[in-house]
């Protein structure tokens, strides 16, 4: 009895260690990859001097951030200033715990997985607002306010875009959503839920404060936005949290719209040997989908300029939310009729 | 709103065009020059670090007339001369404060003997101010370093020799000694 329990706990801890380790490594190299992609899109080389093709650049950056002086503004609200990056980082890392990476590999296989993800991404907004408030700086405060209103506005559209997925899958459990997509001939919800997929993609950009909706950290207006006053490792926590947030959003997109770790059934029909492969092999399929979505993030960043603040709000409230409502109505009607 | 405009608005045609452009650009070779490894060739007549020219016998060409120092807009050339053997002028010190120099090249134009030159050398950053205070010895060794060989000779001939050598006066014109009257 006790041995069983201990084994269970040990197993879960091992899984957590693996997920956090792999996720942090991915985050480190996501920055490298982003700089490379954007560099080449701007006819530059990107990081290239540190190690072969600049591959050690993220490690050099990490070491540099770790040894940097930690400056705290004299008039900052100290306890809140300390806790804000931790809230942000922890909430994004916690979101990783409900993501199924391949068949049977998920730290917490809970029935409200999707709701949990929403909750965590909203909680992350608290870290941003608190950091903006506690820094006692105009730039940081404006960045925090902008981020708060932006995250709240786009959370609605994002949540509603996923309601269509919930209706089609009949579950909030992420593993069940992936399995439900296997029942469809196309193998992914992105085809029947194209409207939801579009809304999700746009609001995911806004939710992670990425271009073209990066108003909370608009460099040209707000220096660095809500983390202007942060330096050293506290800054690194925000940075890591942001890129983990990107990873989580890409994973949600892969799981809910692109079929997670599975491939459409007609492909396994053509190549039956794929079914013989071990379960861990499918994590590669999952990662390929996540990377495709992350590449899209970088691609959009290299292409589009920043929206104006009123444009951002009108896109969110006047376009995405009505479209999401329409999507819910149509999906529900089709579900009832069929 | 016309139908074409509506379609363009719904499918984000402009944004898709932009995305296609950046995607295409990603596969074009980068224009970055990796500087310390790949150096940009200097343009002809580049005005870099100063050097004092030597003649065929390895002696300094400078006679200490002081025209370069008088002409220098930032007044960064210091020349000290003294009376030598047989009342010959001896250049004791010839010093240039490189940090104040604006690289206009007026000193070169002022020099009647082609004694002061500007080399193609431009990588001489350092951690303190002293190395930028050029003494006579340093300037002479700059000549050995940066005007050595055929390349340096050609560079000097093309850009820094005295302009008076090209001057041809009309017949009967009063001339300084040493200037050719006809070619």
Short mmCIF file of C-alpha atoms in Angstrom, two decimals:
data_model
loop_
_atom_site.label_atom_id
_atom_site.label_comp_id
_atom_site.label_asym_id
_atom_site.label_seq_id
_atom_site.Cartn_x
_atom_site.Cartn_y
_atom_site.Cartn_z
CA UNK A 1 0.00 0.00 0.00
CA UNK A 2 2.63 2.51 1.13
CA UNK A 3 5.11 1.23 -1.44
CA UNK A 4 2.50 1.74 -4.13
CA UNK A 5 1.89 5.27 -2.94
CA UNK A 6 5.58 6.09 -2.80
CA UNK A 7 6.11 4.66 -6.25
CA UNK A 8 3.24 6.74 -7.56
CA UNK A 9 4.61 9.91 -6.02
CA UNK A 10 8.09 9.13 -7.25
CA UNK A 11 6.74 8.53 -10.73
CA UNK A 12 4.90 11.85 -10.72
CA UNK A 13 7.95 13.71 -9.43
CA UNK A 14 10.05 12.12 -12.17
CA UNK A 15 7.52 13.22 -14.78
CA UNK A 16 7.51 16.74 -13.38
CA UNK A 17 11.30 16.87 -13.47
CA UNK A 18 11.33 15.64 -17.07
CA UNK A 19 8.63 18.09 -18.20
CA UNK A 20 10.22 21.09 -16.47
CA UNK A 21 13.70 20.22 -17.69
CA UNK A 22 12.61 19.68 -21.27
CA UNK A 23 10.33 22.72 -21.25
CA UNK A 24 13.05 25.03 -19.93
CA UNK A 25 15.51 23.71 -22.48
CA UNK A 26 12.92 24.31 -25.16
CA UNK A 27 12.33 27.81 -23.91
CA UNK A 28 16.07 28.54 -23.99
CA UNK A 29 16.35 27.34 -27.55
CA UNK A 30 13.06 28.98 -28.55
CA UNK A 31 14.83 32.32 -28.00
CA UNK A 32 17.74 31.17 -30.15
CA UNK A 33 15.40 29.91 -32.83
CA UNK A 34 13.39 33.11 -32.78
CA UNK A 35 16.49 35.24 -33.21
CA UNK A 36 17.65 33.01 -36.04
CA UNK A 37 14.31 33.05 -37.88
CA UNK A 38 13.76 36.77 -37.49
CA UNK A 39 17.40 37.43 -38.37
CA UNK A 40 17.15 35.55 -41.62
CA UNK A 41 13.82 37.15 -42.43
CA UNK A 42 15.58 40.51 -42.10
CA UNK A 43 18.55 39.33 -44.22
CA UNK A 44 20.77 39.10 -41.14
CA UNK A 45 22.50 36.08 -39.65
CA UNK A 46 21.21 36.09 -36.09
CA UNK A 47 23.39 34.71 -33.27
CA UNK A 48 26.36 32.96 -34.88
CA UNK A 49 29.52 33.63 -32.89
CA UNK A 50 28.97 31.66 -29.65
CA UNK A 51 29.63 28.02 -30.46
CA UNK A 52 28.89 26.42 -33.83
CA UNK A 53 26.22 28.52 -35.53
CA UNK A 54 25.68 30.33 -32.25
CA UNK A 55 24.16 27.26 -30.62
CA UNK A 56 25.58 28.11 -27.20
CA UNK A 57 24.04 31.61 -27.26
CA UNK A 58 21.07 30.75 -24.96
CA UNK A 59 23.46 29.27 -22.39
CA UNK A 60 25.67 32.37 -22.55
CA UNK A 61 22.57 34.54 -22.13
CA UNK A 62 21.43 32.49 -19.15
CA UNK A 63 24.81 32.72 -17.43
CA UNK A 64 24.94 36.45 -18.11
CA UNK A 65 21.47 37.04 -16.64
CA UNK A 66 22.27 34.93 -13.63
CA UNK A 67 25.33 36.99 -12.71
CA UNK A 68 23.83 40.39 -13.43
CA UNK A 69 23.31 42.89 -10.67
CA UNK A 70 19.82 42.70 -9.20
CA UNK A 71 18.57 46.28 -9.02
CA UNK A 72 15.40 47.13 -7.09
CA UNK A 73 14.00 50.67 -7.34
CA UNK A 74 14.17 52.54 -4.04
CA UNK A 75 10.46 53.39 -4.06
CA UNK A 76 9.25 50.00 -5.26
CA UNK A 77 6.68 48.09 -3.26
CA UNK A 78 9.21 45.45 -2.20
CA UNK A 79 7.08 42.39 -1.29
CA UNK A 80 4.94 42.74 -4.42
CA UNK A 81 8.04 43.47 -6.50
CA UNK A 82 9.58 40.20 -5.31
CA UNK A 83 6.47 38.09 -5.76
CA UNK A 84 5.31 39.33 -9.19
CA UNK A 85 7.78 37.46 -11.42
CA UNK A 86 7.27 34.33 -9.36
CA UNK A 87 3.49 34.47 -9.87
CA UNK A 88 3.97 34.95 -13.59
CA UNK A 89 6.53 32.20 -13.97
CA UNK A 90 4.79 29.67 -11.72
CA UNK A 91 1.42 30.12 -13.38
CA UNK A 92 2.81 29.51 -16.85
CA UNK A 93 4.86 26.54 -15.69
CA UNK A 94 1.82 25.07 -13.90
CA UNK A 95 -0.07 25.11 -17.17
CA UNK A 96 2.42 22.55 -18.47
CA UNK A 97 1.16 20.00 -15.95
CA UNK A 98 -2.13 19.27 -17.73
CA UNK A 99 -0.74 19.06 -21.27
CA UNK A 100 -0.70 15.53 -22.71
CA UNK A 101 2.53 15.19 -24.69
CA UNK A 102 1.79 11.71 -25.98
CA UNK A 103 -0.56 8.84 -25.21
CA UNK A 104 -0.57 8.40 -21.45
CA UNK A 105 2.13 10.99 -20.66
CA UNK A 106 0.53 13.78 -18.71
CA UNK A 107 1.37 14.87 -15.17
CA UNK A 108 -2.20 15.59 -14.07
CA UNK A 109 -4.87 14.01 -16.24
CA UNK A 110 -7.72 16.12 -14.88
CA UNK A 111 -11.20 16.43 -16.35
CA UNK A 112 -11.16 20.22 -16.47
CA UNK A 113 -7.82 20.49 -18.27
CA UNK A 114 -8.88 23.22 -20.66
CA UNK A 115 -10.46 25.33 -17.90
CA UNK A 116 -7.32 24.86 -15.84
CA UNK A 117 -5.25 26.27 -18.70
CA UNK A 118 -7.49 29.33 -18.91
CA UNK A 119 -7.25 29.81 -15.17
CA UNK A 120 -3.47 29.67 -15.28
CA UNK A 121 -3.14 32.11 -18.16
CA UNK A 122 -5.44 34.54 -16.30
CA UNK A 123 -3.38 34.10 -13.16
CA UNK A 124 -0.28 35.03 -15.13
CA UNK A 125 -1.89 38.38 -15.83
CA UNK A 126 -1.79 39.07 -12.07
CA UNK A 127 1.96 38.76 -12.13
CA UNK A 128 2.09 41.33 -14.91
CA UNK A 129 -0.29 43.78 -13.25
CA UNK A 130 1.44 43.46 -9.88
CA UNK A 131 4.86 43.98 -11.45
CA UNK A 132 3.57 47.08 -13.21
CA UNK A 133 2.10 48.45 -10.02
CA UNK A 134 4.93 47.63 -7.64
CA UNK A 135 7.74 48.97 -9.85
CA UNK A 136 6.58 52.53 -9.11
CA UNK A 137 7.42 53.58 -12.64
CA UNK A 138 5.19 55.15 -15.27
CA UNK A 139 6.31 52.84 -18.04
CA UNK A 140 5.84 49.71 -16.02
CA UNK A 141 2.47 50.90 -14.73
CA UNK A 142 1.15 51.69 -18.21
CA UNK A 143 2.45 48.35 -19.46
CA UNK A 144 0.71 46.53 -16.63
CA UNK A 145 -2.58 48.34 -17.25
CA UNK A 146 -2.45 47.66 -20.96
CA UNK A 147 -1.65 44.03 -20.36
CA UNK A 148 -4.54 43.67 -17.92
CA UNK A 149 -7.13 45.08 -20.30
CA UNK A 150 -5.68 43.20 -23.25
CA UNK A 151 -5.55 39.83 -21.51
CA UNK A 152 -9.08 40.22 -20.16
CA UNK A 153 -10.46 41.22 -23.57
CA UNK A 154 -8.82 38.44 -25.50
CA UNK A 155 -9.41 35.78 -22.87
CA UNK A 156 -13.12 36.00 -23.68
CA UNK A 157 -12.56 35.49 -27.39
CA UNK A 158 -10.09 32.71 -26.76
CA UNK A 159 -12.31 30.88 -24.32
CA UNK A 160 -15.26 31.12 -26.66
CA UNK A 161 -13.24 29.95 -29.64
CA UNK A 162 -12.47 26.78 -27.70
CA UNK A 163 -16.13 26.24 -26.79
CA UNK A 164 -16.62 24.91 -30.31
CA UNK A 165 -13.89 22.36 -29.64
CA UNK A 166 -15.52 21.43 -26.34
CA UNK A 167 -18.87 20.92 -28.05
CA UNK A 168 -17.35 18.74 -30.73
CA UNK A 169 -15.25 16.69 -28.33
CA UNK A 170 -17.84 16.60 -25.55
CA UNK A 171 -15.10 16.89 -22.94
CA UNK A 172 -12.73 19.31 -21.26
CA UNK A 173 -10.08 16.66 -20.73
CA UNK A 174 -7.25 17.35 -23.15
CA UNK A 175 -6.48 13.69 -23.80
CA UNK A 176 -10.15 13.11 -24.62
CA UNK A 177 -10.13 16.08 -26.98
CA UNK A 178 -7.18 14.58 -28.85
CA UNK A 179 -8.89 11.18 -29.04
CA UNK A 180 -12.15 12.76 -30.19
CA UNK A 181 -10.32 14.26 -33.17
CA UNK A 182 -9.38 10.74 -34.28
CA UNK A 183 -13.07 10.12 -35.00
CA UNK A 184 -13.11 12.76 -37.72
CA UNK A 185 -11.88 11.92 -41.20
CA UNK A 186 -9.51 14.91 -41.27
CA UNK A 187 -8.09 13.98 -37.87
CA UNK A 188 -7.97 17.56 -36.60
CA UNK A 189 -10.54 20.10 -35.45
CA UNK A 190 -8.80 22.86 -37.39
CA UNK A 191 -10.84 21.92 -40.47
CA UNK A 192 -14.41 21.87 -39.12
CA UNK A 193 -13.54 24.55 -36.54
CA UNK A 194 -11.62 26.80 -38.95
CA UNK A 195 -13.31 29.87 -37.52
CA UNK A 196 -12.47 28.85 -33.97
CA UNK A 197 -8.91 28.08 -35.05
CA UNK A 198 -8.53 31.52 -36.58
CA UNK A 199 -9.93 33.26 -33.50
CA UNK A 200 -7.75 31.18 -31.23
CA UNK A 201 -4.63 31.94 -33.25
CA UNK A 202 -5.22 35.69 -33.19
CA UNK A 203 -6.13 35.81 -29.51
CA UNK A 204 -3.18 33.57 -28.62
CA UNK A 205 -0.92 36.24 -30.08
CA UNK A 206 -2.60 38.85 -27.91
CA UNK A 207 -2.70 36.61 -24.84
CA UNK A 208 1.05 36.02 -24.88
CA UNK A 209 1.77 39.73 -25.54
CA UNK A 210 3.38 38.96 -28.87
CA UNK A 211 3.52 41.13 -31.94
CA UNK A 212 1.37 42.51 -33.51
CA UNK A 213 -0.35 42.87 -30.11
CA UNK A 214 2.69 43.49 -27.90
CA UNK A 215 1.38 46.78 -26.51
CA UNK A 216 2.19 45.93 -22.88
CA UNK A 217 5.89 45.82 -23.79
CA UNK A 218 5.92 48.20 -26.73
CA UNK A 219 9.60 49.12 -26.87
CA UNK A 220 9.10 52.36 -28.74
CA UNK A 221 6.63 53.75 -26.21
CA UNK A 222 7.14 51.98 -22.88
CA UNK A 223 10.85 51.04 -22.83
CA UNK A 224 10.16 47.41 -21.90
CA UNK A 225 6.62 47.68 -20.52
CA UNK A 226 5.75 46.01 -17.25
CA UNK A 227 9.25 44.62 -16.57
CA UNK A 228 11.13 47.85 -17.24
CA UNK A 229 12.45 48.00 -13.67
CA UNK A 230 13.41 44.35 -13.43
CA UNK A 231 16.94 43.17 -13.94
CA UNK A 232 19.05 40.08 -13.54
CA UNK A 233 17.30 36.90 -12.61
CA UNK A 234 13.91 38.50 -11.96
CA UNK A 235 13.92 39.69 -15.53
CA UNK A 236 14.90 36.18 -16.60
CA UNK A 237 11.84 34.80 -14.79
CA UNK A 238 9.57 37.09 -16.80
CA UNK A 239 11.36 36.15 -19.96
CA UNK A 240 11.13 32.44 -19.25
CA UNK A 241 7.48 32.82 -18.30
CA UNK A 242 6.71 34.59 -21.53
CA UNK A 243 8.35 31.95 -23.69
CA UNK A 244 6.81 29.15 -21.65
CA UNK A 245 3.48 30.89 -22.23
CA UNK A 246 4.18 30.73 -25.95
CA UNK A 247 4.98 27.05 -25.64
CA UNK A 248 1.75 26.43 -23.72
CA UNK A 249 -0.34 28.38 -26.23
CA UNK A 250 1.24 26.48 -29.12
CA UNK A 251 0.58 23.22 -27.28
CA UNK A 252 -3.10 24.13 -26.70
CA UNK A 253 -3.38 24.91 -30.37
CA UNK A 254 -1.74 21.60 -31.31
CA UNK A 255 -3.91 19.64 -28.89
CA UNK A 256 -7.26 21.28 -29.52
CA UNK A 257 -7.06 22.04 -33.22
CA UNK A 258 -4.26 20.06 -34.84
CA UNK A 259 -4.88 16.65 -33.30
CA UNK A 260 -2.20 16.60 -30.61
CA UNK A 261 0.17 13.65 -30.92
CA UNK A 262 -1.99 11.83 -33.49
CA UNK A 263 -1.91 11.95 -37.26
CA UNK A 264 -5.10 11.77 -39.37
CA UNK A 265 -6.45 8.27 -39.88
CA UNK A 266 -6.01 8.24 -43.63
CA UNK A 267 -2.26 8.62 -43.15
CA UNK A 268 -2.08 5.63 -40.82
CA UNK A 269 -4.25 3.87 -43.44
CA UNK A 270 -1.59 4.48 -46.07
CA UNK A 271 1.33 3.60 -43.80
CA UNK A 272 0.10 0.88 -41.43
CA UNK A 273 3.57 0.42 -39.89
CA UNK A 274 3.08 3.74 -38.09
CA UNK A 275 0.70 1.98 -35.70
CA UNK A 276 3.49 -0.38 -34.59
CA UNK A 277 5.68 2.47 -33.36
CA UNK A 278 6.09 2.94 -29.57
CA UNK A 279 3.99 5.54 -27.76
CA UNK A 280 6.92 7.93 -27.11
CA UNK A 281 7.53 8.25 -30.85
CA UNK A 282 4.37 10.30 -31.17
CA UNK A 283 5.81 13.07 -29.02
CA UNK A 284 7.76 13.99 -32.16
CA UNK A 285 4.52 14.50 -34.06
CA UNK A 286 3.23 16.63 -31.21
CA UNK A 287 6.43 18.69 -31.12
CA UNK A 288 6.36 19.17 -34.89
CA UNK A 289 2.90 20.73 -34.55
CA UNK A 290 3.98 22.89 -31.61
CA UNK A 291 7.06 24.07 -33.51
CA UNK A 292 4.98 24.87 -36.57
CA UNK A 293 2.81 27.10 -34.43
CA UNK A 294 5.79 28.71 -32.74
CA UNK A 295 7.35 29.35 -36.11
CA UNK A 296 4.12 31.14 -37.01
CA UNK A 297 4.59 33.36 -33.95
CA UNK A 298 8.08 34.33 -35.12
CA UNK A 299 6.95 34.74 -38.68
CA UNK A 300 4.17 37.13 -37.68
CA UNK A 301 6.58 39.05 -35.47
CA UNK A 302 9.00 39.52 -38.35
CA UNK A 303 6.23 40.68 -40.67
CA UNK A 304 3.60 42.81 -38.98
CA UNK A 305 3.88 46.19 -37.28
CA UNK A 306 2.23 46.84 -33.92
CA UNK A 307 -1.47 47.67 -33.82
CA UNK A 308 -2.74 50.84 -32.23
CA UNK A 309 -4.40 50.38 -28.87
CA UNK A 310 -7.95 51.24 -29.99
CA UNK A 311 -7.50 48.94 -33.01
CA UNK A 312 -6.48 46.15 -30.69
CA UNK A 313 -9.58 46.65 -28.58
CA UNK A 314 -11.93 46.94 -31.54
CA UNK A 315 -10.51 43.77 -33.12
CA UNK A 316 -11.06 41.96 -29.84
CA UNK A 317 -14.52 43.18 -28.96
CA UNK A 318 -16.11 43.98 -32.31
CA UNK A 319 -14.67 41.22 -34.45
CA UNK A 320 -13.36 38.23 -32.55
CA UNK A 321 -16.04 37.95 -29.86
CA UNK A 322 -19.03 38.14 -32.27
CA UNK A 323 -17.27 35.69 -34.60
CA UNK A 324 -16.65 33.34 -31.68
CA UNK A 325 -20.31 33.56 -30.65
CA UNK A 326 -21.34 32.78 -34.23
CA UNK A 327 -18.98 29.83 -34.22
CA UNK A 328 -20.52 28.48 -31.01
CA UNK A 329 -24.07 28.81 -32.36
CA UNK A 330 -23.24 27.15 -35.67
CA UNK A 331 -21.29 24.33 -34.03
CA UNK A 332 -24.05 23.67 -31.51
CA UNK A 333 -26.72 23.67 -34.25
CA UNK A 334 -24.75 21.22 -36.36
CA UNK A 335 -24.12 19.04 -33.31
CA UNK A 336 -27.85 18.93 -32.48
CA UNK A 337 -28.96 18.32 -36.04
CA UNK A 338 -26.48 15.54 -36.78
CA UNK B 1 -17.48 48.28 -49.99
CA UNK B 2 -17.01 46.36 -53.18
CA UNK B 3 -16.86 42.57 -53.29
CA UNK B 4 -13.14 42.58 -54.06
CA UNK B 5 -12.44 44.81 -51.08
CA UNK B 6 -14.57 42.61 -48.84
CA UNK B 7 -12.72 39.48 -49.92
CA UNK B 8 -9.42 41.22 -49.37
CA UNK B 9 -10.50 42.27 -45.88
CA UNK B 10 -11.82 38.84 -44.89
CA UNK B 11 -8.86 36.80 -46.06
CA UNK B 12 -6.19 39.35 -44.99
CA UNK B 13 -4.70 39.41 -48.47
CA UNK B 14 -2.27 42.19 -47.54
CA UNK B 15 -1.07 40.38 -44.45
CA UNK B 16 -0.68 37.13 -46.37
CA UNK B 17 1.36 38.97 -48.98
CA UNK B 18 3.60 40.34 -46.26
CA UNK B 19 4.00 36.90 -44.73
CA UNK B 20 4.90 35.47 -48.13
CA UNK B 21 7.53 38.18 -48.59
CA UNK B 22 9.20 37.55 -45.23
CA UNK B 23 9.11 33.81 -45.86
CA UNK B 24 10.81 34.26 -49.20
CA UNK B 25 13.37 36.61 -47.67
CA UNK B 26 14.26 33.97 -45.10
CA UNK B 27 15.92 31.88 -47.80
CA UNK B 28 18.00 34.65 -49.33
CA UNK B 29 21.61 34.81 -48.15
CA UNK B 30 22.27 37.29 -45.34
CA UNK B 31 24.14 40.48 -46.11
CA UNK B 32 25.90 40.52 -42.73
CA UNK B 33 29.69 40.91 -42.91
CA UNK B 34 31.28 39.10 -39.96
CA UNK B 35 33.68 41.93 -39.30
CA UNK B 36 36.77 40.76 -37.46
CA UNK B 37 36.84 37.62 -39.61
CA UNK B 38 35.80 39.18 -42.91
CA UNK B 39 37.19 42.65 -43.45
CA UNK B 40 35.75 45.18 -45.79
CA UNK B 41 38.30 46.31 -48.39
CA UNK B 42 39.26 49.95 -47.81
CA UNK B 43 38.28 52.38 -50.51
CA UNK B 44 40.99 54.08 -52.59
CA UNK B 45 42.39 57.12 -50.85
CA UNK B 46 41.19 56.03 -47.41
CA UNK B 47 42.56 58.29 -44.67
CA UNK B 48 43.64 56.11 -41.77
CA UNK B 49 46.49 56.16 -39.24
CA UNK B 50 49.29 58.64 -39.87
CA UNK B 51 52.82 57.74 -40.93
CA UNK B 52 55.99 59.73 -41.61
CA UNK B 53 57.43 58.86 -45.01
CA UNK B 54 61.02 57.72 -45.52
CA UNK B 55 63.08 58.21 -48.67
CA UNK B 56 65.04 55.52 -50.55
CA UNK B 57 67.88 55.67 -48.04
CA UNK B 58 65.52 55.08 -45.13
CA UNK B 59 65.84 58.64 -43.90
CA UNK B 60 62.87 60.71 -42.78
CA UNK B 61 61.60 62.99 -45.56
CA UNK B 62 60.32 65.59 -43.12
CA UNK B 63 62.40 68.74 -42.90
CA UNK B 64 60.49 70.34 -40.02
CA UNK B 65 59.08 73.30 -41.93
CA UNK B 66 55.93 73.19 -39.81
CA UNK B 67 53.44 73.78 -42.64
CA UNK B 68 51.37 70.73 -41.67
CA UNK B 69 51.07 71.93 -38.09
CA UNK B 70 50.16 75.42 -39.23
CA UNK B 71 47.54 74.08 -41.59
CA UNK B 72 46.01 71.52 -39.23
CA UNK B 73 42.42 72.61 -38.36
CA UNK B 74 42.42 70.86 -34.98
CA UNK B 75 46.02 71.89 -34.21
CA UNK B 76 47.08 68.43 -33.19
CA UNK B 77 50.53 68.31 -34.82
CA UNK B 78 53.48 69.43 -32.69
CA UNK B 79 56.92 69.93 -34.26
CA UNK B 80 60.08 70.85 -32.35
CA UNK B 81 63.26 71.60 -34.25
CA UNK B 82 66.75 72.67 -33.26
CA UNK B 83 69.93 73.91 -34.85
CA UNK B 84 72.12 71.00 -35.89
CA UNK B 85 75.53 70.56 -37.53
CA UNK B 86 76.33 73.16 -40.21
CA UNK B 87 73.21 75.09 -39.23
CA UNK B 88 71.04 72.32 -40.61
CA UNK B 89 67.53 72.10 -39.20
CA UNK B 90 67.03 68.96 -37.11
CA UNK B 91 63.55 67.64 -36.32
CA UNK B 92 63.74 66.66 -32.66
CA UNK B 93 60.14 65.78 -32.08
CA UNK B 94 57.25 65.27 -34.47
CA UNK B 95 54.11 64.38 -32.56
CA UNK B 96 50.46 63.90 -33.51
CA UNK B 97 47.57 63.62 -31.07
CA UNK B 98 45.61 61.06 -33.03
CA UNK B 99 42.54 61.34 -30.78
CA UNK B 100 42.11 64.96 -31.80
CA UNK B 101 42.80 64.44 -35.51
CA UNK B 102 39.79 64.76 -37.81
CA UNK B 103 41.45 62.96 -40.74
CA UNK B 104 40.89 65.82 -43.15
CA UNK B 105 44.21 65.17 -44.88
CA UNK B 106 45.15 68.87 -45.03
CA UNK B 107 48.57 68.11 -43.53
CA UNK B 108 49.26 65.84 -46.50
CA UNK B 109 48.21 68.54 -48.93
CA UNK B 110 50.26 71.17 -47.11
CA UNK B 111 53.47 69.13 -47.09
CA UNK B 112 55.76 70.15 -49.97
CA UNK B 113 57.87 66.99 -49.61
CA UNK B 114 55.24 64.24 -49.22
CA UNK B 115 56.61 63.50 -45.79
CA UNK B 116 53.38 63.05 -43.81
CA UNK B 117 50.96 60.42 -45.09
CA UNK B 118 47.76 58.68 -44.04
CA UNK B 119 47.80 54.91 -44.27
CA UNK B 120 44.98 52.44 -44.97
CA UNK B 121 45.30 51.10 -41.43
CA UNK B 122 42.22 51.74 -39.26
CA UNK B 123 42.21 49.08 -36.54
CA UNK B 124 44.16 50.71 -33.72
CA UNK B 125 41.74 50.83 -30.81
CA UNK B 126 43.28 50.50 -27.37
CA UNK B 127 42.48 50.66 -23.67
CA UNK B 128 44.29 53.87 -22.76
CA UNK B 129 45.10 57.26 -24.28
CA UNK B 130 48.88 56.91 -24.41
CA UNK B 131 49.07 54.65 -27.48
CA UNK B 132 47.21 57.31 -29.46
CA UNK B 133 49.88 59.95 -28.86
CA UNK B 134 52.11 59.37 -31.89
CA UNK B 135 55.77 60.22 -31.45
CA UNK B 136 58.31 60.48 -34.27
CA UNK B 137 59.50 56.90 -33.79
CA UNK B 138 56.01 55.51 -33.85
CA UNK B 139 55.11 57.48 -36.96
CA UNK B 140 58.26 56.26 -38.73
CA UNK B 141 57.54 52.66 -37.78
CA UNK B 142 54.00 53.13 -39.10
CA UNK B 143 55.57 53.86 -42.45
CA UNK B 144 57.52 50.60 -42.31
CA UNK B 145 54.41 48.70 -41.30
CA UNK B 146 51.73 50.15 -43.54
CA UNK B 147 53.60 51.36 -46.61
CA UNK B 148 55.83 48.32 -46.97
CA UNK B 149 56.19 46.60 -50.32
CA UNK B 150 54.78 47.28 -53.75
CA UNK B 151 51.25 47.85 -52.50
CA UNK B 152 52.30 50.58 -50.08
CA UNK B 153 54.46 52.21 -52.73
CA UNK B 154 51.56 52.32 -55.15
CA UNK B 155 49.20 53.66 -52.49
CA UNK B 156 51.63 56.43 -51.65
CA UNK B 157 52.19 57.26 -55.32
CA UNK B 158 48.48 57.37 -56.08
CA UNK B 159 47.32 59.44 -53.16
CA UNK B 160 49.89 61.03 -50.92
CA UNK B 161 52.84 62.27 -52.96
CA UNK B 162 53.20 66.06 -53.15
CA UNK B 163 50.76 67.65 -55.57
CA UNK B 164 53.53 69.96 -56.78
CA UNK B 165 55.07 67.03 -58.66
CA UNK B 166 52.14 67.11 -61.06
CA UNK B 167 52.43 70.83 -61.61
CA UNK B 168 53.62 72.00 -64.99
CA UNK B 169 54.01 75.69 -65.55
CA UNK B 170 53.78 77.51 -68.85
CA UNK B 171 56.94 78.53 -70.59
CA UNK B 172 58.73 81.39 -68.98
CA UNK B 173 56.80 81.22 -65.72
CA UNK B 174 58.79 81.94 -62.61
CA UNK B 175 59.25 78.66 -60.76
CA UNK B 176 60.64 77.30 -57.51
CA UNK B 177 63.68 75.17 -57.94
CA UNK B 178 63.02 71.52 -58.56
CA UNK B 179 59.68 71.87 -60.28
CA UNK B 180 59.73 70.61 -63.81
CA UNK B 181 58.91 73.20 -66.39
CA UNK B 182 57.89 70.75 -69.02
CA UNK B 183 57.04 67.13 -69.08
#
